[in-house]
Amino acid sequence: MEEKVMLVHGGGGKQTSELIHEVFAKRFRNLYLTEDDAAILPPPASNIAFTTDGFIVSPWKFPGGNIGKLSICGTVNDISCMGARPKYLSCAFVIEEGFPVKSLEEIADAMALTAREAGVSIVAGDTKVAGHGQVDGVFITTTGIGERLPGAHPSGKSARPGDAVIVSGDVGRHGCTILLARGEYGIDAEVTSDCAPLWGMASSVFDVCRDVHVLRDATRGGVGTVLHEIAGQSGVGIRLDASAVPVDPAVAGVCGMLGLEPLYLACEGRLVIFVPKEDAEAVVAELKKSPYGENAAVIGEVTPDEPGRVVMTTELGTQTVLPPPGGELLPRIC
Amino acid sequence: MTEEGKQAVAKARAILENYKGKKLRIMEVCGTHTHAIFKAGLRQLMPENVELISGPGCPVCVTPADFIDEAVWLATEKNAVITTFGDLVRVPGSEMSLAGARSEGADIVPVYTPIDAVEYAKTHPDREVVFLSVGFETTTPSACLAVQRAEKAGLKNFSILTANKTMDEAYRALKDSVDAYIYPGHVCAIVGTRLTEELTGEGISGVVAGFTPSELVTAAATLVELCSKSDEPFFRNCYPRVVTRDGSTAAKKLVEKYMEPADAVWRGLGIIPKSGMVLRDEYAAFDARKKFSVPSFKAKNPPGCRCGEILQGKCKPTDCPLFGKTCTPEHPVGACMVSQEGTCAAYYQYGGVV
Ligand code: SF4
């Protein structure tokens, strides 16, 4: 096989099937992935959750993962957050002409590994090649189907005063990793992405709490954006304890230097969970059993006052608001 | 927080709570401090008769509209690619902002560092690339570094449009409006503390502060305590973890080699003699103003905007009739609403809770 992906690999002919077979099919192998035009799947046991997401991260590889792992985690986590067990995924690739086949294999390896961990089968796919410069490396779109657990009903509208607000780990790691990996700031720090498939952890939350009000995975806008969305959708206030928010010291250091708020940096492996206060302890204990949940913590509570706002108690004991998300992340210039 | 840290905070709070002295006006000159003070909720701990006011320490906010006009002129009349920190793109000029120029076809490229602008020039040899060099002592060295790189690489298509400023003259210019300053930690880390120590000789007091909640409350307490002890001007470094007497000699040398002081226009404050930094004559080839003979602009500030008074601590954003109504971070009227570190933007973001 050639060392680099060429336009002809997307042409639909012999080279296309070679690329698909050698790079993808071999690795993704499962009962439902065939050479036919569509996968035929058994009927679901319950209501299905269905979602899609596109991934265009640059650089394609970063400490703690790559775009392949990310593309599986993103869709798996969206399904998981609806209280549904991820079952099947499709994936569509747009590959830049000249992209090394070795790198593509690395991406496919990560996808296969992550899918296996998450318990999903990749059952359909598509490969297109775009001319040099038309895309940046590889773009991946994944679409997924999951089966909802009976009785699960989490929703962004369901936060209630008295709920405890829980995060499943330290915040802002993925965003910080990508900022550093781009090398634009000339800062060095040991930070790895939190990118992880979360179904195992999410399902364990339903095991110990029958009444999970809200379950979200914090992605691009970070935990802060999720909190603002929920405060708005549920018409409640959220009170955070600033010193309870887990932040990796290296991430805190980088944020300090650049003037960024870790609550607004992207996560790719963190759940934000609202449950009735009395269940909070059990949920946190359960989260901590997961390899991705050792820093899980209650970071605040839902209040009836100040609907739509997120207020923080600072380490000085004073009150401040978490400003609503907005604008691009800009480095500080003074 | 460590046990030690907690004790320091408790002590600082006690000092602030027990202050019964005269009325004080304390100015934080640094935009990052303005933001950090809101984030820490520091105002809630200040005694009633001690007022914290925000000064001219956000480089975007003090950059006059003329500068934007110059940049727009370069982009539209000279077809130059304008490389700039993202914040500046939305600052209104007298005709339009750079964002407006972009929508009319001008090439405006946001960069994170001046070095990125040099790299851009390298990879686009057929275009003139101008970097908008704003900022204080913290950012100026990197602009000089960019010129050095461009010089070494023999680039003929790279230049900078300077609006660099130094803080010391601003301290002097505003000294009658305030009782003491909270000096900017980042700036002092570069220039050292000799100058601020010497300012006591001119009757100017202040402390250098860090940016965490505990560093801020400690600095505020130190300041209040020193003010109440005597009327003698004072200086204290409350950020010794980062700030030294000499600062960064390497950065100072670099700036000294490439730039020299010149009079500069500050939005709201007017011309402050010797408060700007411009490229020395030897480097005129990298000075966009000279290279393109940029005409001088006399822009008017947006009508109704009180940025000027706000930058001098004479009024608060909430005193401006446009605040939060026609002027918001999405649709800024004045520069103070554009940058995240601008005083109006900070008041808006943290609106309601002081
Ligand atoms: S609120 Fe807007 S118009 Fe008013 S002073 Fe601030 S920036 Fe200017």
XYZ file of C-alpha atoms and ligand atoms in Angstrom:
696
model
C 0.000 0.000 0.000
C 1.153 3.611 -0.645
C 2.639 5.627 2.182
C 0.350 8.577 1.688
C -3.328 8.922 1.005
C -3.930 10.017 -2.584
C -6.955 11.417 -4.361
C -7.512 8.076 -6.090
C -8.107 6.491 -2.661
C -11.385 8.341 -2.565
C -12.341 7.479 -6.125
C -14.418 4.446 -5.298
C -12.258 1.987 -7.196
C -9.781 -0.697 -6.228
C -7.573 1.660 -4.188
C -10.545 2.813 -2.184
C -11.509 -0.674 -1.138
C -7.877 -1.447 -0.368
C -7.619 1.573 1.928
C -10.921 0.798 3.614
C -10.008 -2.797 4.137
C -6.385 -2.410 5.185
C -6.837 0.573 7.447
C -10.381 0.465 8.767
C -12.334 -2.771 8.268
C -9.504 -4.935 9.547
C -9.461 -3.044 12.807
C -13.156 -2.405 13.309
C -14.208 -6.010 12.590
C -17.558 -7.053 14.071
C -20.689 -9.003 13.219
C -22.587 -6.077 11.667
C -19.822 -4.524 9.586
C -20.116 -6.065 6.149
C -19.268 -5.092 2.598
C -22.916 -4.422 1.846
C -24.376 -0.942 1.445
C -25.879 -0.656 4.930
C -25.659 -2.434 8.243
C -28.621 -4.539 9.295
C -29.142 -4.258 13.043
C -31.353 -6.163 15.477
C -34.366 -4.215 16.794
C -33.630 -2.248 19.950
C -34.751 -3.420 23.370
C -36.000 0.044 24.330
C -36.249 3.598 23.005
C -33.191 4.570 21.034
C -30.911 7.561 21.473
C -29.522 8.804 18.161
C -26.915 11.509 17.595
C -24.107 12.728 15.368
C -20.996 14.844 15.780
C -18.128 16.119 13.603
C -14.486 16.348 14.713
C -11.824 18.648 13.321
C -9.130 18.944 15.944
C -5.736 20.385 15.120
C -3.203 18.932 15.794
C -4.740 15.533 15.068
C -2.661 13.913 17.798
C -2.161 15.239 21.322
C -1.015 13.920 24.712
C -3.735 11.529 25.864
C -5.368 10.777 22.529
C -5.952 11.596 18.905
C -8.840 12.632 16.686
C -9.870 8.986 16.303
C -10.304 8.407 20.019
C -12.023 11.764 20.299
C -14.518 10.934 17.556
C -15.605 7.762 19.350
C -15.708 9.345 22.821
C -17.679 12.370 21.661
C -20.611 10.427 20.258
C -20.484 7.653 22.870
C -20.594 10.274 25.625
C -23.489 12.193 24.083
C -25.511 8.977 23.968
C -24.436 7.997 27.482
C -25.596 11.337 28.841
C -29.144 10.528 27.736
C -29.019 7.457 29.935
C -28.600 5.237 26.900
C -26.166 2.389 26.339
C -24.123 3.106 23.186
C -24.534 0.233 20.722
C -23.647 1.124 17.139
C -21.595 3.801 15.414
C -20.964 4.869 11.870
C -17.967 6.943 10.909
C -17.269 9.104 7.887
C -13.770 10.331 7.066
C -12.664 13.229 4.946
C -8.932 12.832 4.484
C -6.535 15.391 3.084
C -4.547 14.223 0.090
C -1.020 13.449 1.244
C -1.972 12.446 4.785
C 0.343 9.589 5.888
C -1.319 6.169 5.866
C 0.631 5.310 9.039
C -1.057 8.172 10.865
C -4.424 7.058 9.569
C -3.689 3.614 10.981
C -2.830 5.164 14.315
C -6.184 6.953 14.261
C -8.036 3.760 13.324
C -6.231 1.850 16.092
C -7.383 4.387 18.655
C -10.926 4.211 17.331
C -11.010 0.420 17.516
C -9.595 0.378 21.029
C -11.956 3.055 22.314
C -14.988 1.462 20.665
C -14.144 -1.839 22.289
C -13.813 -0.180 25.682
C -17.122 1.609 25.226
C -18.860 -1.573 24.074
C -19.963 -0.150 20.707
C -19.632 -1.670 17.259
C -18.579 0.460 14.297
C -21.037 -0.856 11.742
C -20.822 1.515 8.784
C -18.394 3.986 7.322
C -17.414 6.207 4.451
C -14.116 7.538 3.152
C -13.568 10.583 0.994
C -10.315 12.225 0.007
C -10.119 15.993 -0.446
C -7.402 17.864 -2.310
C -4.371 19.149 -0.448
C -5.313 22.222 1.612
C -9.065 21.639 1.365
C -9.159 19.989 4.785
C -6.629 20.018 7.595
C -5.413 16.416 7.931
C -8.493 14.367 8.766
C -12.077 15.273 9.571
C -14.235 12.575 11.132
C -17.987 12.475 11.635
C -19.463 9.769 13.843
C -23.120 8.935 14.263
C -24.373 6.640 16.976
C -27.321 4.713 18.295
C -27.890 3.703 21.900
C -30.600 1.979 23.913
C -32.060 3.973 26.733
C -32.064 2.445 30.201
C -35.629 1.936 31.371
C -36.621 4.740 33.717
C -33.699 7.024 32.855
C -34.871 10.569 32.191
C -31.994 13.030 32.547
C -32.541 16.399 30.864
C -31.072 19.885 30.972
C -34.488 21.138 32.050
C -34.679 18.968 35.152
C -32.337 20.677 37.636
C -34.207 21.394 40.898
C -33.358 23.562 43.883
C -31.622 21.344 46.405
C -29.757 19.311 43.785
C -26.069 18.729 44.289
C -23.821 19.632 41.360
C -21.106 17.057 40.742
C -18.209 16.896 38.282
C -16.605 13.556 37.581
C -13.034 14.846 37.515
C -10.700 17.823 37.243
C -11.784 20.416 34.693
C -10.203 21.948 31.593
C -7.630 19.301 30.763
C -8.501 18.713 27.109
C -8.677 22.413 26.224
C -5.405 23.095 27.990
C -3.718 20.135 26.260
C -4.757 21.366 22.830
C -3.664 24.944 23.557
C -0.241 23.670 24.566
C -0.017 21.169 21.693
C -0.539 23.995 19.213
C 2.625 25.531 20.589
C 1.368 29.057 20.025
C 2.184 30.293 23.481
C 5.610 28.779 23.922
C 4.600 27.308 27.268
C 5.621 23.821 28.335
C 3.613 21.900 30.894
C 2.776 18.277 31.549
C -0.900 18.121 30.729
C -2.711 15.200 29.114
C -6.207 15.254 27.670
C -9.026 13.745 29.729
C -10.551 12.269 26.551
C -12.370 9.064 27.581
C -15.498 7.032 26.818
C -17.866 7.499 29.735
C -20.627 4.936 29.415
C -19.183 2.793 32.220
C -19.144 5.731 34.558
C -22.516 7.110 33.450
C -24.279 3.783 33.880
C -22.849 3.409 37.381
C -24.482 6.731 38.300
C -27.880 5.293 37.329
C -27.060 2.208 39.405
C -26.830 4.205 42.624
C -29.317 6.995 41.913
C -32.791 6.390 40.539
C -33.509 10.025 39.981
C -30.625 11.545 38.008
C -31.919 15.001 37.081
C -29.218 16.185 34.705
C -26.320 14.375 33.065
C -24.101 16.198 30.600
C -20.649 15.730 29.232
C -18.693 18.932 29.262
C -17.138 19.414 25.854
C -16.089 22.457 23.885
C -17.273 25.199 26.220
C -16.151 23.394 29.345
C -18.028 22.839 32.588
C -18.836 26.555 32.926
C -20.831 26.622 29.703
C -22.771 23.502 30.717
C -23.666 25.084 34.056
C -24.923 28.273 32.397
C -26.981 26.242 29.926
C -28.585 24.200 32.677
C -29.267 27.243 34.853
C -31.040 28.773 31.855
C -32.935 25.690 30.700
C -34.108 24.740 34.185
C -34.715 28.313 35.340
C -32.657 27.871 38.510
C -29.589 29.445 40.089
C -26.365 27.526 40.622
C -24.048 28.230 43.516
C -20.493 26.943 43.170
C -17.810 26.630 45.779
C -14.695 27.835 43.931
C -12.310 25.910 46.154
C -14.192 22.639 45.549
C -13.736 22.729 41.763
C -11.005 20.197 40.971
C -8.269 21.632 38.742
C -4.992 19.939 37.915
C -2.121 22.119 39.228
C -0.467 22.250 35.808
C -3.734 23.375 34.200
C -4.193 25.974 36.921
C -0.661 27.207 36.240
C -1.206 27.577 32.504
C -4.554 29.307 33.064
C -2.930 31.700 35.513
C -0.317 32.651 32.931
C -2.757 33.118 30.072
C -5.600 34.602 32.071
C -8.001 31.776 31.208
C -10.761 30.298 33.357
C -10.370 26.484 33.679
C -14.155 26.150 33.950
C -14.331 27.395 30.358
C -11.685 25.118 28.899
C -12.872 22.066 26.981
C -13.191 18.646 28.584
C -13.665 15.418 26.666
C -14.071 12.972 29.522
C -16.018 14.734 32.236
C -19.602 14.373 33.349
C -21.595 17.133 35.000
C -24.261 15.529 37.153
C -27.229 16.976 39.064
C -28.805 14.621 41.603
C -30.888 15.136 44.751
C -28.555 16.156 47.568
C -29.116 12.954 49.554
C -27.730 10.853 46.687
C -24.628 12.970 46.136
C -22.289 11.068 48.409
C -23.125 7.690 46.891
C -22.730 9.062 43.370
C -19.316 10.558 44.098
C -18.172 7.313 45.743
C -19.310 5.401 42.665
C -17.586 7.835 40.278
C -14.337 7.481 42.157
C -14.316 3.743 41.390
C -13.979 4.523 37.678
C -10.473 4.995 36.239
C -11.702 8.404 34.975
C -13.325 9.548 38.189
C -10.692 9.735 40.880
C -11.092 13.497 41.265
C -14.890 13.480 41.257
C -16.363 16.054 43.620
C -19.475 17.950 44.621
C -18.791 21.489 43.445
C -22.017 23.257 44.267
C -25.769 23.220 44.589
C -28.900 24.399 42.857
C -30.765 27.327 44.406
C -34.178 28.823 43.705
C -32.851 32.393 43.712
C -31.144 34.197 40.853
C -32.475 31.913 38.099
C -30.154 31.653 35.130
C -27.075 32.732 37.047
C -24.028 30.887 38.269
C -22.685 32.420 41.464
C -19.420 31.389 43.080
C -18.237 31.533 46.646
C -14.559 32.446 46.351
C -11.738 31.202 48.522
C -11.994 34.515 50.389
C -15.568 33.699 51.285
C -16.870 36.487 49.039
C -19.433 36.117 46.266
C -18.778 36.548 42.598
C -20.540 35.498 39.437
C -19.118 33.106 36.911
C -19.405 35.371 33.871
C -21.480 33.836 31.113
C -19.527 32.214 28.315
C -18.841 34.361 25.295
C -16.318 35.228 22.706
C -13.326 33.276 21.602
C -10.637 32.242 24.002
C -8.131 35.021 23.749
C -4.732 35.103 25.271
C -4.053 37.921 27.630
C -1.934 40.641 26.144
C -0.901 42.633 29.208
C -5.459 26.858 50.378
C -2.653 26.005 52.841
C -2.985 26.675 56.581
C -0.481 29.504 56.210
C -2.457 30.956 53.354
C -5.671 30.823 55.344
C -4.049 32.637 58.256
C -2.696 35.333 55.958
C -6.159 35.841 54.490
C -7.775 35.990 57.938
C -5.229 38.574 59.055
C -5.769 40.675 55.947
C -9.532 40.547 56.379
C -9.216 41.699 59.981
C -7.129 44.700 58.914
C -9.701 45.684 56.319
C -12.635 45.170 58.670
C -11.076 47.322 61.368
C -10.014 50.206 59.163
C -11.478 53.405 60.506
C -9.086 55.890 58.910
C -9.610 58.540 56.284
C -11.314 58.049 52.946
C -9.014 56.397 50.417
C -9.043 56.014 46.662
C -6.988 53.080 45.465
C -6.410 52.516 41.785
C -5.527 49.202 40.171
C -3.809 50.153 36.943
C -3.778 46.721 35.406
C -6.655 45.242 33.414
C -5.845 41.770 34.636
C -6.192 43.075 38.186
C -9.590 44.607 37.386
C -10.765 41.205 36.270
C -9.108 39.347 39.150
C -10.615 41.744 41.703
C -14.102 40.993 40.426
C -13.348 37.298 40.323
C -12.177 37.359 43.926
C -15.120 39.468 45.068
C -12.569 41.737 46.731
C -14.809 44.805 46.847
C -17.047 43.048 49.350
C -14.162 43.041 51.821
C -13.187 46.688 51.389
C -14.036 49.124 54.166
C -16.806 51.542 53.324
C -14.558 54.543 52.929
C -11.986 52.801 50.749
C -12.805 52.899 47.079
C -11.205 50.637 44.487
C -11.056 52.293 41.100
C -9.874 50.872 37.813
C -7.195 52.650 35.850
C -5.812 52.740 32.320
C -4.116 49.348 32.383
C -5.735 47.551 29.508
C -3.643 48.061 26.348
C -6.643 47.783 24.058
C -8.621 50.350 26.036
C -5.959 53.043 26.009
C -5.236 52.636 22.315
C -6.799 55.675 20.652
C -9.208 55.471 17.748
C -6.544 57.163 15.537
C -4.514 53.997 15.773
C -7.379 51.909 14.445
C -7.784 54.423 11.625
C -4.095 54.052 10.767
C -4.428 50.265 10.679
C -7.561 50.416 8.530
C -5.749 52.811 6.173
C -2.833 50.385 5.828
C -5.202 47.521 5.141
C -7.378 49.321 2.629
C -5.078 51.872 0.956
C -1.852 49.862 1.034
C -3.421 46.409 0.788
C -1.283 45.278 3.729
C -2.140 42.176 5.706
C -2.845 43.342 9.248
C -1.754 40.857 11.896
C -3.054 41.625 15.369
C -4.092 40.369 18.766
C -7.720 39.328 18.466
C -9.062 41.929 20.921
C -8.156 44.859 18.685
C -10.228 43.621 15.762
C -13.477 44.842 17.253
C -12.322 48.209 18.607
C -14.252 50.937 16.804
C -12.208 53.404 14.756
C -13.694 56.696 13.573
C -15.010 55.169 10.336
C -14.895 51.471 11.019
C -13.264 48.758 13.079
C -10.822 46.259 11.637
C -13.670 43.746 11.658
C -15.581 46.161 9.444
C -12.598 46.507 7.124
C -12.363 42.732 6.976
C -15.953 42.406 5.881
C -15.123 44.792 3.055
C -12.312 42.555 1.895
C -9.274 43.672 3.927
C -6.956 40.940 5.180
C -6.987 40.924 8.975
C -5.234 37.969 10.576
C -5.463 37.445 14.340
C -2.262 36.099 15.895
C -1.315 35.034 19.388
C 2.192 36.438 19.440
C 4.205 38.912 17.346
C 6.420 35.986 16.314
C 3.422 34.427 14.564
C 3.180 37.609 12.524
C 6.808 37.223 11.423
C 6.122 33.624 10.456
C 3.139 34.801 8.460
C 5.314 37.303 6.619
C 7.832 34.566 5.834
C 5.220 32.339 4.282
C 3.587 35.194 2.345
C 6.559 36.908 0.681
C 4.337 38.575 -1.924
C 2.365 40.531 0.729
C 3.236 43.420 3.022
C 2.547 42.232 6.588
C 2.018 44.752 9.396
C 1.783 43.763 13.052
C -0.238 46.015 15.358
C 2.116 46.422 18.270
C 0.078 47.439 21.308
C 0.820 46.667 24.911
C 2.801 47.636 27.957
C 6.176 46.550 29.285
C 5.002 42.933 29.267
C 4.284 42.749 25.543
C 6.833 45.210 24.160
C 9.812 42.810 24.454
C 8.069 40.259 22.242
C 7.427 42.933 19.601
C 11.156 43.740 19.673
C 11.906 40.047 19.399
C 9.718 39.916 16.308
C 11.665 42.777 14.712
C 14.895 41.009 15.616
C 13.679 37.813 13.947
C 12.537 39.659 10.858
C 15.884 41.455 10.685
C 17.836 38.200 10.982
C 15.682 36.525 8.359
C 16.231 39.494 6.040
C 12.481 40.039 5.662
C 11.534 43.043 3.577
C 7.775 42.642 3.887
C 7.356 42.856 7.668
C 6.818 45.953 9.782
C 5.083 46.965 12.996
C 2.708 49.808 13.795
C 3.634 50.811 17.311
C 1.312 51.938 20.067
C 3.437 50.523 22.861
C 3.230 52.296 26.175
C 5.007 52.413 29.482
C 3.240 52.616 32.792
C 5.488 54.938 34.766
C 4.329 58.129 33.102
C 0.730 57.087 33.630
C 1.388 56.727 37.360
C 2.633 60.307 37.356
C -0.186 61.612 35.194
C -2.877 60.198 37.467
C -1.251 60.755 40.813
C -3.634 63.505 41.872
C -6.714 61.353 41.329
C -5.646 58.607 43.715
C -4.158 58.000 47.157
C -2.262 54.883 46.208
C -1.798 52.390 43.398
C -2.007 48.661 43.197
C 0.902 48.245 40.811
C 0.612 45.636 38.044
C 2.409 42.401 38.936
C 3.246 41.359 35.390
C 4.671 44.731 34.388
C 6.774 44.906 37.552
C 8.077 41.394 36.885
C 9.665 42.774 33.715
C 10.802 46.234 34.782
C 11.581 45.474 38.428
C 10.668 47.692 41.368
C 13.358 50.381 41.292
C 11.128 52.854 39.534
C 8.109 52.371 41.747
C 10.383 52.669 44.790
C 11.691 55.962 43.433
C 8.188 57.257 42.846
C 7.779 57.631 46.606
C 10.159 60.594 46.172
C 7.488 62.239 44.044
C 4.820 61.519 46.612
C 3.401 58.482 44.846
C 2.482 55.435 46.932
C 1.608 51.887 46.037
C 2.109 48.169 46.417
C 2.844 45.483 43.830
C 0.214 42.765 43.906
C -0.199 39.275 42.502
C -3.395 37.954 40.968
C -4.815 35.208 43.177
C -7.591 36.092 45.635
C -5.264 35.700 48.613
C -2.508 37.758 46.998
C -4.999 40.511 46.231
C -6.537 40.679 49.673
C -3.086 40.691 51.276
C -1.940 43.523 49.043
C -5.110 45.529 49.723
C -4.691 45.102 53.475
C -1.028 46.089 53.349
C -1.963 49.183 51.433
C -4.742 50.226 53.787
C -2.536 49.610 56.800
C 0.332 51.689 55.393
C -2.039 54.499 54.478
C -3.437 54.598 57.972
C -0.043 54.509 59.697
C 1.328 57.748 58.315
C 1.065 60.256 55.507
C 4.527 59.378 54.208
C 4.559 57.969 50.687
C 5.358 54.240 50.669
C 6.176 51.313 48.474
C 5.859 47.576 49.166
C 6.396 44.539 46.992
C 3.563 42.162 47.922
C 4.368 39.840 45.028
C 7.982 38.839 45.791
C 7.312 35.324 44.485
C 7.523 36.786 40.978
C 8.686 40.400 41.172
C 12.305 41.346 41.878
C 14.116 44.625 42.233
C 15.835 44.345 38.855
C 13.161 42.632 36.823
C 14.130 40.919 33.613
C 17.392 42.390 32.370
C 17.250 40.428 29.145
C 13.847 41.851 28.233
C 14.878 45.390 29.160
C 18.067 45.136 27.055
C 16.125 43.895 24.072
C 13.671 46.798 24.235
C 16.465 49.299 24.795
C 18.209 48.075 21.641
C 15.212 48.432 19.332
C 13.025 51.124 20.833
C 13.106 54.536 22.422
C 10.563 56.595 24.361
C 8.288 59.022 22.541
C 5.177 61.022 23.370
C 2.057 58.914 23.140
C -1.671 59.477 22.945
C -3.738 57.588 25.517
C -7.425 57.243 24.938
C -9.081 59.466 27.460
C -5.879 60.867 28.922
C -4.537 62.621 25.846
C -0.840 63.011 25.165
C 1.456 61.870 27.949
C 5.059 62.925 27.209
C 7.581 60.097 26.843
C 5.008 57.450 27.701
C 5.224 55.584 24.404
C 7.810 53.346 22.803
C 8.656 53.565 19.124
C 11.290 51.894 16.964
C 14.648 53.638 16.808
C 15.619 55.299 13.528
C 18.019 52.472 12.648
C 15.020 50.191 12.367
C 12.860 52.527 10.297
C 12.539 49.768 7.684
C 10.395 47.873 10.193
C 8.364 50.892 11.258
C 5.105 50.792 9.325
C 4.441 54.495 9.967
C 7.680 55.506 8.254
C 7.730 52.764 5.642
C 4.281 53.650 4.288
C 4.237 57.348 5.265
C 0.996 56.832 7.145
C -0.943 60.117 7.311
C -1.903 61.387 10.752
C -5.464 60.832 11.844
C -7.379 62.877 14.349
C -10.170 60.564 15.264
C -13.045 61.518 17.484
C -14.053 59.140 20.201
C -17.511 57.628 19.917
C -20.140 60.161 21.048
C -21.534 59.503 24.510
C -18.767 57.078 25.471
C -17.176 57.923 28.817
C -14.155 55.633 28.478
C -11.835 58.568 28.991
C -13.217 59.438 32.406
C -13.436 55.790 33.357
C -9.767 55.263 32.536
C -8.937 58.078 34.935
C -11.144 56.661 37.643
C -13.412 59.721 37.465
C -16.564 57.707 36.946
C -17.754 54.134 36.889
C -19.020 52.231 33.845
C -22.457 52.160 35.433
C -22.442 55.981 35.259
C -22.310 55.789 31.455
C -25.791 56.033 29.940
C -24.838 53.620 27.169
C -23.574 50.919 29.533
C -25.421 47.628 29.028
C -27.928 49.336 26.728
C -26.423 50.251 23.379
C -22.949 49.242 24.568
C -22.394 45.552 25.320
C -19.486 43.152 24.701
C -21.322 41.888 21.594
C -21.753 45.446 20.272
C -19.127 47.600 21.938
C -19.331 51.374 21.529
C -16.072 52.150 23.294
C -12.787 50.330 23.693
C -13.366 49.624 27.388
C -16.170 47.262 26.431
C -14.173 45.374 23.806
C -11.316 43.767 25.641
C -12.065 41.168 28.302
C -9.840 43.246 30.534
C -11.570 46.501 29.848
C -13.238 48.059 32.858
C -16.662 48.265 31.214
C -16.465 44.659 30.014
C -15.511 43.494 33.505
C -18.410 45.406 35.099
C -20.748 43.991 32.491
C -19.620 40.389 32.861
C -19.796 40.472 36.623
C -22.907 42.607 36.513
C -25.003 42.813 39.633
C -22.590 41.266 42.076
C -19.821 43.667 43.030
S -20.097 51.523 28.594
Fe -19.407 51.581 26.460
S -19.860 53.644 25.798
Fe -19.941 53.670 28.037
S -17.871 54.218 28.662
Fe -17.939 52.006 28.591
S -17.195 51.494 26.563
Fe -17.741 53.670 26.508
